[in-house]
Amino acid sequence: MFPTLIGTVVIAGLVGFFSERSGFTHNGYVQSIIICIGGAFVMYSVTLMFGIGFRSPGINAIASSVGALIIVPTRWRK
C-alpha cells in the first residue's frame, strides 16, 4: 500500500510538470504539481475506500491528475 502511494505521488508530480512544460496549463510549475498531487491523492483515497477506479494504480494517478488540472479553473484567474 505504501509503495503505491509513493508511486502515485511521483506520477502525479510528473504529470503536473509535463503539463506545465507542454503548455497545457499556465499555472506555474509548483501550482500544477500541487494540483495534480491533490487530485491523485483524492483518487487514491476513493480507490481504497470504495474500490472505484481503473485496475492499474498508475492509470488512476494519470487520469486523476489530468482531471484535477481540467477541473481547477486557474486559467481565468488574474
mmCIF file of C-alpha atoms in Angstrom, residues 15-56:
data_model
loop_
_atom_site.group_PDB
_atom_site.id
_atom_site.type_symbol
_atom_site.label_atom_id
_atom_site.label_comp_id
_atom_site.label_asym_id
_atom_site.label_seq_id
_atom_site.Cartn_x
_atom_site.Cartn_y
_atom_site.Cartn_z
ATOM 1 C CA VAL A 15 2.086 14.811 -14.977
ATOM 2 C CA GLY A 16 1.943 18.271 -13.382
ATOM 3 C CA PHE A 17 5.445 19.131 -14.527
ATOM 4 C CA PHE A 18 4.955 17.952 -18.099
ATOM 5 C CA SER A 19 1.536 19.576 -18.420
ATOM 6 C CA GLU A 20 3.076 22.906 -17.495
ATOM 7 C CA ARG A 21 6.105 22.378 -19.719
ATOM 8 C CA SER A 22 3.971 21.433 -22.732
ATOM 9 C CA GLY A 23 1.744 24.492 -22.369
ATOM 10 C CA PHE A 24 -1.423 22.594 -21.392
ATOM 11 C CA THR A 25 -1.671 24.770 -18.274
ATOM 12 C CA HIS A 26 -0.370 28.216 -17.344
ATOM 13 C CA ASN A 27 -0.441 27.905 -13.564
ATOM 14 C CA GLY A 28 3.235 27.698 -12.768
ATOM 15 C CA TYR A 29 5.230 24.543 -12.111
ATOM 16 C CA VAL A 30 4.691 24.311 -8.363
ATOM 17 C CA GLN A 31 0.976 25.066 -8.568
ATOM 18 C CA SER A 32 0.379 22.471 -11.294
ATOM 19 C CA ILE A 33 2.295 19.835 -9.355
ATOM 20 C CA ILE A 34 0.321 20.577 -6.175
ATOM 21 C CA ILE A 35 -2.999 20.397 -8.058
ATOM 22 C CA CYS A 36 -2.036 17.055 -9.620
ATOM 23 C CA ILE A 37 -0.827 15.539 -6.358
ATOM 24 C CA GLY A 38 -4.022 16.639 -4.623
ATOM 25 C CA GLY A 39 -6.220 15.090 -7.296
ATOM 26 C CA ALA A 40 -4.225 11.866 -7.310
ATOM 27 C CA PHE A 41 -4.360 11.615 -3.510
ATOM 28 C CA VAL A 42 -8.135 12.051 -3.527
ATOM 29 C CA MET A 43 -8.497 9.337 -6.178
ATOM 30 C CA TYR A 44 -6.145 7.060 -4.231
ATOM 31 C CA SER A 45 -8.307 7.500 -1.138
ATOM 32 C CA VAL A 46 -11.522 6.852 -3.080
ATOM 33 C CA THR A 47 -9.984 3.727 -4.595
ATOM 34 C CA LEU A 48 -9.007 2.425 -1.169
ATOM 35 C CA MET A 49 -12.355 3.170 0.430
ATOM 36 C CA PHE A 50 -14.786 2.215 -2.328
ATOM 37 C CA GLY A 51 -12.794 0.286 -4.936
ATOM 38 C CA ILE A 52 -13.751 2.726 -7.694
ATOM 39 C CA GLY A 53 -11.157 3.269 -10.397
ATOM 40 C CA PHE A 54 -9.074 1.537 -13.022
ATOM 41 C CA ARG A 55 -7.213 -1.679 -12.287
ATOM 42 C CA SER A 56 -3.791 -0.054 -12.503
#
